[in-house]
JSON list of C-alpha atoms and ligand atoms in Angstrom, two decimals:
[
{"chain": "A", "resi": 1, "resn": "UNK", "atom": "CA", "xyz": [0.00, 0.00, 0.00]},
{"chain": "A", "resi": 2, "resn": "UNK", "atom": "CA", "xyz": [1.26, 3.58, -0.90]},
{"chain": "A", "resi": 3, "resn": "UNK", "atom": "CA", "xyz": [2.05, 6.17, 2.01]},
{"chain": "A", "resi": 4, "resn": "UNK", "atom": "CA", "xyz": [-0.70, 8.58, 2.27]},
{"chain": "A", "resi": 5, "resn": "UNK", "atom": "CA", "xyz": [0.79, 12.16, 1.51]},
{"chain": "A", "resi": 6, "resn": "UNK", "atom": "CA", "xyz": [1.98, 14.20, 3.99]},
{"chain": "A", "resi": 7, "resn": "UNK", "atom": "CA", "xyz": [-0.61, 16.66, 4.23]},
{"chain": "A", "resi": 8, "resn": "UNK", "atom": "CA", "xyz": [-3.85, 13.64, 4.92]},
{"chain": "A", "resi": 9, "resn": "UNK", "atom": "CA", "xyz": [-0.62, 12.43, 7.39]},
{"chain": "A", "resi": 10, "resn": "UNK", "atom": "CA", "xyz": [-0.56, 15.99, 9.22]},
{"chain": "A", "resi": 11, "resn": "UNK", "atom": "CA", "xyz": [-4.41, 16.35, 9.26]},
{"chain": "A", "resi": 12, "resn": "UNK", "atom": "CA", "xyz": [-5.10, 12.81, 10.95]},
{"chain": "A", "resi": 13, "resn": "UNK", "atom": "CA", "xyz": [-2.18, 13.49, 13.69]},
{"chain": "A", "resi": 14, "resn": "UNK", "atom": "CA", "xyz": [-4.11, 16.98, 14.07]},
{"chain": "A", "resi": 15, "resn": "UNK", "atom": "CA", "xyz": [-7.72, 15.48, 14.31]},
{"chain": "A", "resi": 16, "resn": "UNK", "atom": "CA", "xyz": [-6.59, 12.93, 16.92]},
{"chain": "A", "resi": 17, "resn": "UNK", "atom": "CA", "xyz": [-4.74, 15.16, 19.33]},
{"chain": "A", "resi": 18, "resn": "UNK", "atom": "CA", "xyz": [-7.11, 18.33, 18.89]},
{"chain": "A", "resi": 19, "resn": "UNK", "atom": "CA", "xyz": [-10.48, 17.62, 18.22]},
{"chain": "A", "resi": 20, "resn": "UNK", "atom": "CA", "xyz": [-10.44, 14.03, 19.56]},
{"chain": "A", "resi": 21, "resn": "UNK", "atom": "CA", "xyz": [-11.34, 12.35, 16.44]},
{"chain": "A", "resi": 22, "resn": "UNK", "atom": "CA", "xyz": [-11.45, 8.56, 16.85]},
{"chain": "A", "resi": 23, "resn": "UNK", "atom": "CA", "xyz": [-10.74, 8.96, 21.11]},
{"chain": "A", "resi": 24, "resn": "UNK", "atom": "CA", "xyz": [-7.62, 7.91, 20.50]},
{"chain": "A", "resi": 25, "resn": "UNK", "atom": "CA", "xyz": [-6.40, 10.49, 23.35]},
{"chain": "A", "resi": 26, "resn": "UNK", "atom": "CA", "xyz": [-8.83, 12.45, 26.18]},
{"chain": "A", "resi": 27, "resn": "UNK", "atom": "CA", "xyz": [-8.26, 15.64, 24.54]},
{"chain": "A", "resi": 28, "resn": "UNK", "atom": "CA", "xyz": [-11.45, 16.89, 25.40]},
{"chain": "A", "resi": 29, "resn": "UNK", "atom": "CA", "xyz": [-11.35, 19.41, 28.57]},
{"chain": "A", "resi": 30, "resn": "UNK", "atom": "CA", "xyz": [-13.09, 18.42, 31.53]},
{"chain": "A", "resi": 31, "resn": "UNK", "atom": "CA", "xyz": [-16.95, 19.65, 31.09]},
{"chain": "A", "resi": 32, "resn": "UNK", "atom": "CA", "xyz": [-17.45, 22.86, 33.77]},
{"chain": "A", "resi": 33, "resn": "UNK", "atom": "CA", "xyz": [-19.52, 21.41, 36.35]},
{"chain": "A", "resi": 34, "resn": "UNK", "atom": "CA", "xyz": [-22.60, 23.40, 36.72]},
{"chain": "A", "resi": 35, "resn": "UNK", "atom": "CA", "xyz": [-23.09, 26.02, 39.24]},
{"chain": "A", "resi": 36, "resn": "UNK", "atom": "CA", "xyz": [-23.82, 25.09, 43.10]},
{"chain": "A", "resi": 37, "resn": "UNK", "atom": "CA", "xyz": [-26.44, 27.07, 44.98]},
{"chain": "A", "resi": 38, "resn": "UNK", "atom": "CA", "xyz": [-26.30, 27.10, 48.76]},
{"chain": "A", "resi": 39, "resn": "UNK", "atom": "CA", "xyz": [-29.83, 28.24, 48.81]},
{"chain": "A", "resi": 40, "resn": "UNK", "atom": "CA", "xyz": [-32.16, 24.99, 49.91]},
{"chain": "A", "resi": 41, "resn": "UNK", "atom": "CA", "xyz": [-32.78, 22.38, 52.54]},
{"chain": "A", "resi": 42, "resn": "UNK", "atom": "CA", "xyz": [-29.65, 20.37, 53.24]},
{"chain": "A", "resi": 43, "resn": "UNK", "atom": "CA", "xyz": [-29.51, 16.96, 55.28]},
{"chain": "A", "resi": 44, "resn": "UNK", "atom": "CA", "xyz": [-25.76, 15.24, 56.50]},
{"chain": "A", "resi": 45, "resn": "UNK", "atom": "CA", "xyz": [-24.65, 11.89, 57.61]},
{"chain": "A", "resi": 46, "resn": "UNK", "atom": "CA", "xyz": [-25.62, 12.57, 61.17]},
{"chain": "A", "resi": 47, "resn": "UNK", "atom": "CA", "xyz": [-29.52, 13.55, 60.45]},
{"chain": "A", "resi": 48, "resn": "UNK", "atom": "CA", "xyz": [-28.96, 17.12, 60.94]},
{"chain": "A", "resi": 49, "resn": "UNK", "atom": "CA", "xyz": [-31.30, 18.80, 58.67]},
{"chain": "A", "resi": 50, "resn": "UNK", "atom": "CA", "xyz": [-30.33, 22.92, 57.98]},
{"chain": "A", "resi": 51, "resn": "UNK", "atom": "CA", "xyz": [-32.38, 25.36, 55.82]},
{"chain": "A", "resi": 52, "resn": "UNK", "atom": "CA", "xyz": [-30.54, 28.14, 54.04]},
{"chain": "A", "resi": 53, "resn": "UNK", "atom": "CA", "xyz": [-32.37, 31.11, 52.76]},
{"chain": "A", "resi": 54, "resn": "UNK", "atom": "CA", "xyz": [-31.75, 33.74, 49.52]},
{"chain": "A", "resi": 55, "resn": "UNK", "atom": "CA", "xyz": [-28.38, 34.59, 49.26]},
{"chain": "A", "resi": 56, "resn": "UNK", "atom": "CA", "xyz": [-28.40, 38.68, 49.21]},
{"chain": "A", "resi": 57, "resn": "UNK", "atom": "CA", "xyz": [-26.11, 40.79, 46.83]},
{"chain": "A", "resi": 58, "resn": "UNK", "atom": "CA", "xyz": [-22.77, 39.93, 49.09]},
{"chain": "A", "resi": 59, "resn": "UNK", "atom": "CA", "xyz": [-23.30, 36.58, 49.79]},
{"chain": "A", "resi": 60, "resn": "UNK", "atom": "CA", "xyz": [-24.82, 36.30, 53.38]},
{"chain": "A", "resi": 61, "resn": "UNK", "atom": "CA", "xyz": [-27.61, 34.21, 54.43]},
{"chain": "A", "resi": 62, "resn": "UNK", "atom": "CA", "xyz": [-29.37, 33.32, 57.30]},
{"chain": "A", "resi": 63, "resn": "UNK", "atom": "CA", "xyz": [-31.24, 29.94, 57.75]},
{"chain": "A", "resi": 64, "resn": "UNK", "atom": "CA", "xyz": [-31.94, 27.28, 60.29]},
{"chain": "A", "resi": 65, "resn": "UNK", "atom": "CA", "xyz": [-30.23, 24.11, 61.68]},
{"chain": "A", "resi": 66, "resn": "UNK", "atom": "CA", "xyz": [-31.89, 20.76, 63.32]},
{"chain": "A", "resi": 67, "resn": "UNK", "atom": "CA", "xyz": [-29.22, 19.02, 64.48]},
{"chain": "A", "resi": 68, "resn": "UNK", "atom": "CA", "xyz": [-29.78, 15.30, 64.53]},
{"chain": "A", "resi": 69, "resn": "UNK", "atom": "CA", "xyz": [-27.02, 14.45, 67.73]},
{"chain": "A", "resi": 70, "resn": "UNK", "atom": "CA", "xyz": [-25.67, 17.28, 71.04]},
{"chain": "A", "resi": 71, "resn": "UNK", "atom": "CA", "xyz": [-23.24, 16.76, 73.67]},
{"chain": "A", "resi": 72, "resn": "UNK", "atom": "CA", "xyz": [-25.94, 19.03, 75.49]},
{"chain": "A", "resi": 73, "resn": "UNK", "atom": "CA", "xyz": [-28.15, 17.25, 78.02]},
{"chain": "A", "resi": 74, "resn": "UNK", "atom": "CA", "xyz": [-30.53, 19.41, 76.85]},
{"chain": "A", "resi": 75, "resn": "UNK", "atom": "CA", "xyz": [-33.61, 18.67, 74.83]},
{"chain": "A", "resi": 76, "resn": "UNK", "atom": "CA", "xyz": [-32.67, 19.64, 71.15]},
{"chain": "A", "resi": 77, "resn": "UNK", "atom": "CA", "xyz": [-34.00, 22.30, 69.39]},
{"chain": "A", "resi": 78, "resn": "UNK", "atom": "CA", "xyz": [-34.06, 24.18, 65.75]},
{"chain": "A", "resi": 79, "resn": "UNK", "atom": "CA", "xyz": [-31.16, 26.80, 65.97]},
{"chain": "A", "resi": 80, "resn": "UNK", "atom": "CA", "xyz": [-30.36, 29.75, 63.85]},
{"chain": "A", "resi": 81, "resn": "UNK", "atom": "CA", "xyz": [-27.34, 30.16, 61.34]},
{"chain": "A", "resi": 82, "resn": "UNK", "atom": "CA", "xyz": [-25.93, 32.91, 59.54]},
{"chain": "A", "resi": 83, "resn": "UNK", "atom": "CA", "xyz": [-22.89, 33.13, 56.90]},
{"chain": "A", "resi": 84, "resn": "UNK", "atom": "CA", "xyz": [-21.61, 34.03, 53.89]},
{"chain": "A", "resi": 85, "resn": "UNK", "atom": "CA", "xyz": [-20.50, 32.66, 50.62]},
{"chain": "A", "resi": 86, "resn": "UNK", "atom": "CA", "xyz": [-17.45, 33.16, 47.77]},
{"chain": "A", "resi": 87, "resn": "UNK", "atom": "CA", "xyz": [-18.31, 33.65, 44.08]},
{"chain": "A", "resi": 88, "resn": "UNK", "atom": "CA", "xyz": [-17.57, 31.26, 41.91]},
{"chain": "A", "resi": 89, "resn": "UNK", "atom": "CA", "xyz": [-19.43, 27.79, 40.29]},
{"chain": "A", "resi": 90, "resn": "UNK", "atom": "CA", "xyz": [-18.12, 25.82, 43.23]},
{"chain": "A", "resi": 91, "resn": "UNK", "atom": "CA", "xyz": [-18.29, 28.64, 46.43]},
{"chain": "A", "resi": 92, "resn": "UNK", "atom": "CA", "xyz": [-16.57, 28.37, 49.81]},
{"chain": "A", "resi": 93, "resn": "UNK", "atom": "CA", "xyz": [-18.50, 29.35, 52.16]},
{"chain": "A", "resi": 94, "resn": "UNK", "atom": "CA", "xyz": [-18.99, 29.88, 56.28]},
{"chain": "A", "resi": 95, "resn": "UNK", "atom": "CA", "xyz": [-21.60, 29.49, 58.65]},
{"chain": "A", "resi": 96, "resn": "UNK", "atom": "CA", "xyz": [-22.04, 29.75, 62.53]},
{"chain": "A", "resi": 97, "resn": "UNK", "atom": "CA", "xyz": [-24.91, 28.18, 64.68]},
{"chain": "A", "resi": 98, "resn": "UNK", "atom": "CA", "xyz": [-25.72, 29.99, 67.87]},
{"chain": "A", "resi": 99, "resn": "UNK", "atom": "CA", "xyz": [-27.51, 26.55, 69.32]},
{"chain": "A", "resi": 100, "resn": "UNK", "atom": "CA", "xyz": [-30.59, 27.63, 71.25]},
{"chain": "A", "resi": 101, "resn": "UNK", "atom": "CA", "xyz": [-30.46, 25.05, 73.70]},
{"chain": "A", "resi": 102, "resn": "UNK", "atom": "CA", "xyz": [-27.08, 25.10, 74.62]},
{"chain": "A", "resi": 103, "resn": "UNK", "atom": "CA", "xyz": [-24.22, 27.55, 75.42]},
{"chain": "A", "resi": 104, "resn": "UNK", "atom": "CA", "xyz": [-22.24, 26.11, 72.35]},
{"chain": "A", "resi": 105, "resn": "UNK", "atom": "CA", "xyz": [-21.65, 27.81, 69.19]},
{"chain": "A", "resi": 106, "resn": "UNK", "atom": "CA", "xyz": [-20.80, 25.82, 66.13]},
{"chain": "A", "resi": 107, "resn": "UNK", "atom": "CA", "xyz": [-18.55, 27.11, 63.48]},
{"chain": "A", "resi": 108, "resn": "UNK", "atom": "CA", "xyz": [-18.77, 25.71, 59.91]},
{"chain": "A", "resi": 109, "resn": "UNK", "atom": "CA", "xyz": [-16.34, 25.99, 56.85]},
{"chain": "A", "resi": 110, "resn": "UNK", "atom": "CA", "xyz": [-16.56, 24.66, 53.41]},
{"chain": "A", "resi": 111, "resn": "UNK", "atom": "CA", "xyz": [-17.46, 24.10, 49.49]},
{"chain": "A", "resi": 112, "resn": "UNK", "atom": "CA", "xyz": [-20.65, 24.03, 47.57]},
{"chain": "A", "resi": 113, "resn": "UNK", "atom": "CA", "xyz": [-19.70, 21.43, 44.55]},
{"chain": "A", "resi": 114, "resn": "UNK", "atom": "CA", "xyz": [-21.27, 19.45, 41.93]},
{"chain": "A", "resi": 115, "resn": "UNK", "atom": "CA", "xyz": [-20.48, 15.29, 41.43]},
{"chain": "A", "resi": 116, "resn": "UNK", "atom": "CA", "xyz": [-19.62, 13.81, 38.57]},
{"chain": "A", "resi": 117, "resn": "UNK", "atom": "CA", "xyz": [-23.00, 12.57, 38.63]},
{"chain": "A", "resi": 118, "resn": "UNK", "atom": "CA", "xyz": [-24.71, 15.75, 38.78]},
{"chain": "A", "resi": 119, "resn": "UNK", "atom": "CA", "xyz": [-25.51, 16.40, 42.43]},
{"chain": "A", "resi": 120, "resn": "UNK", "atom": "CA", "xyz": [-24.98, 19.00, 44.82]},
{"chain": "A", "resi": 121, "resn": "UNK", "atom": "CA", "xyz": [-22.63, 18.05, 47.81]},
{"chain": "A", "resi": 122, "resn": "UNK", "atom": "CA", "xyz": [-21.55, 20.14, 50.93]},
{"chain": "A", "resi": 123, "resn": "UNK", "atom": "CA", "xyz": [-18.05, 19.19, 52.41]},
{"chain": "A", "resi": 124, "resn": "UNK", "atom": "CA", "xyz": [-17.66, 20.87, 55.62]},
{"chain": "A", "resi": 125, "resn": "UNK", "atom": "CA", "xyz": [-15.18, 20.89, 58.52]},
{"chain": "A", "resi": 126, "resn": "UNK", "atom": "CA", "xyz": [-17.17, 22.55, 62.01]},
{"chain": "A", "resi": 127, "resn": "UNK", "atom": "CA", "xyz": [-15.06, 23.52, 65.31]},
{"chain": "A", "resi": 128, "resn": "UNK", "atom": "CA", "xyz": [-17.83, 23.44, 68.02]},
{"chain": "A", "resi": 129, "resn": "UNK", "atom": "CA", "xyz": [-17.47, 25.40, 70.98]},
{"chain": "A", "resi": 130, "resn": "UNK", "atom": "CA", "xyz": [-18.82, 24.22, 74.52]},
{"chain": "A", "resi": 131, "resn": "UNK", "atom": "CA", "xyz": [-19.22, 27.12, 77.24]},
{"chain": "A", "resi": 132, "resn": "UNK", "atom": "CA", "xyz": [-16.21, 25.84, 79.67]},
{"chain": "A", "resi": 133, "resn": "UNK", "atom": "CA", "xyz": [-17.42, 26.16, 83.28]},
{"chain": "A", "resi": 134, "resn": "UNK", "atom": "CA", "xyz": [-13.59, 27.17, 83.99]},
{"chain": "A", "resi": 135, "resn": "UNK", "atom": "CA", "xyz": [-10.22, 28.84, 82.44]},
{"chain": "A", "resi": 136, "resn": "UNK", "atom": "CA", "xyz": [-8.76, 25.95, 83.58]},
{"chain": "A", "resi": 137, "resn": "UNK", "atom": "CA", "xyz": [-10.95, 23.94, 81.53]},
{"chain": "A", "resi": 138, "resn": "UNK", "atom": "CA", "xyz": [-10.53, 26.15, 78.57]},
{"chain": "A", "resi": 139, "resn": "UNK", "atom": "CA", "xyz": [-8.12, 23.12, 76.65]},
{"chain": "A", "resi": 140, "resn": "UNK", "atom": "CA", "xyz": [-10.69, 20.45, 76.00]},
{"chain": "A", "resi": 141, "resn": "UNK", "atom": "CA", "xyz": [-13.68, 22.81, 75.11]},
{"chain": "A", "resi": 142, "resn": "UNK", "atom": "CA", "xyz": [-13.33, 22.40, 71.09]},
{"chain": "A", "resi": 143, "resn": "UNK", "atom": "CA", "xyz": [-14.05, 19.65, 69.55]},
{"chain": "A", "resi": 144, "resn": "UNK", "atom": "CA", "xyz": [-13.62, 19.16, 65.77]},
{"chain": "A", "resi": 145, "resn": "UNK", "atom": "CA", "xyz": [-14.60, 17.44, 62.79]},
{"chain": "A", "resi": 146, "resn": "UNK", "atom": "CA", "xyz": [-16.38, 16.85, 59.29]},
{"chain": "A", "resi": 147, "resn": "UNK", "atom": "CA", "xyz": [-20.03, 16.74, 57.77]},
{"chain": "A", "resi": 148, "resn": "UNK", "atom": "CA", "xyz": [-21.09, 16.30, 54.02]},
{"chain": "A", "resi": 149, "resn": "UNK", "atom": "CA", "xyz": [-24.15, 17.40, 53.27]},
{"chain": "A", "resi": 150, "resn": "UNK", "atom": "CA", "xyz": [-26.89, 16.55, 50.33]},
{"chain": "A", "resi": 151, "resn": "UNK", "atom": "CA", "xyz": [-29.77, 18.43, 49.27]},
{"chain": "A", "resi": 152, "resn": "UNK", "atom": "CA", "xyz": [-32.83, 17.26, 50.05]},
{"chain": "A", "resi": 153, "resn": "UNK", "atom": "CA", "xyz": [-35.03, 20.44, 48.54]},
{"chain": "B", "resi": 201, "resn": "BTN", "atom": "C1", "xyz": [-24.41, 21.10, 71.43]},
{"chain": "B", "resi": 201, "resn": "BTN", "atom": "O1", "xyz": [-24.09, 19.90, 71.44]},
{"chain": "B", "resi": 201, "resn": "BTN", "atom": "O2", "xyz": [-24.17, 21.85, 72.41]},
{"chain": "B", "resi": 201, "resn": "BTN", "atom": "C2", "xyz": [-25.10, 21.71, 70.26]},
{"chain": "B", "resi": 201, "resn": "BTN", "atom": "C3", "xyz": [-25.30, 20.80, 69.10]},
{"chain": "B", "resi": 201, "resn": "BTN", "atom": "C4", "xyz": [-24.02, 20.53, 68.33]},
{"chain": "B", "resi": 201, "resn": "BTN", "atom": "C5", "xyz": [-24.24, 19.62, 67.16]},
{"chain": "B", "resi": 201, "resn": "BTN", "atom": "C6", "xyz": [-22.96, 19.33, 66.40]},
{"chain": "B", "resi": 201, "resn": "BTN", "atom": "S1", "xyz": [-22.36, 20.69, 65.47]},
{"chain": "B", "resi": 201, "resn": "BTN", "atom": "C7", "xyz": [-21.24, 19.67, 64.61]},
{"chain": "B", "resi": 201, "resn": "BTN", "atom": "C8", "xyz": [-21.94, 18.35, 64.37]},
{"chain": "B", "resi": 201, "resn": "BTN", "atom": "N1", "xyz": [-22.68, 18.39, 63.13]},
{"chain": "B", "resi": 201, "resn": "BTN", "atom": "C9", "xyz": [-23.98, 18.28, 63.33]},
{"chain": "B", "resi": 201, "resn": "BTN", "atom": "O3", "xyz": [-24.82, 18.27, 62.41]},
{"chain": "B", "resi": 201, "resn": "BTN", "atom": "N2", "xyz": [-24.25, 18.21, 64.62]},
{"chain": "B", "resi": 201, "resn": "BTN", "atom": "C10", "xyz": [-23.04, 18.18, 65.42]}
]
């Protein structure tokens, strides 16, 4: 069989590493996931169940938070949250709850992103706070650790 010229030679190296042609090579760009929206009811692994409201203009939003577990002896109760949120498809965000039925305050941090299968996932780290009856007990009075939440509405 003849060579092909050079030229159809160029165009088929060209067509397989640029535009994908035949998937010989992933040239393709990962596809932008779509946008995240805080806004919503949210559940995590531990039954805790939080409602976040309209973002306004900056960001901030205010909402509510039924957590499903407490260290408090106290009955539990829905709390209210407040924080803010980056630009961006996949935002960082913040959020503190000032529990209602205890003297704790829970701080949470993290991102707003969208699986490979479409859904919209909170990963969060929280510091929670107790009220320490002492100074000297000031050392074990933060606890720390990690929710993920999905949306439920
Ligand atoms: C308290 O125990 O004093 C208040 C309730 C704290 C609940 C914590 S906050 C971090 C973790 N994530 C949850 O959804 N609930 C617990």
């Amino acid at each position: 069989m003849a060579a092909p010229p050079m030229a159809s030679l160029l165009f088929s190296v060209f067509s397989l590493v640029f535009l994908g042609e035949g998937r010989a090579f992933p040239t393709g760009a990962p596809q932008a996931p779509g946008k995240c929206r805080l806004e919503g009811t949210w559940v995590n692994e531990l039954g805790s169940r939080m409602s976040i409201s309209a973002l306004d203009e900056e960001g901030r939003f205010s909402g509510s938070y039924l957590t499903g577990v407490s260290a408090s002896q106290n009955p539990i109760r829905t709390s209210g949250l407040s924080g803010a949120q980056q630009q961006g498809p996949q935002p960082t965000f913040s959020f503190t709850v000032q529990w209602s039925f205890s003297d704790s305050t829970t701080a949470f941090v993290g991102q707003c992103f969208v699986t490979e299968s479409g859904e919209e996932t909170l990963e969060t780290t929280w510091l929670l706070r107790e009220a320490a009856p002492s100074h000297a007990q000031d050392w074990k009075a933060t606890r720390v650790g990690k929710n993920t939440f999905l949306r439920l509405k």
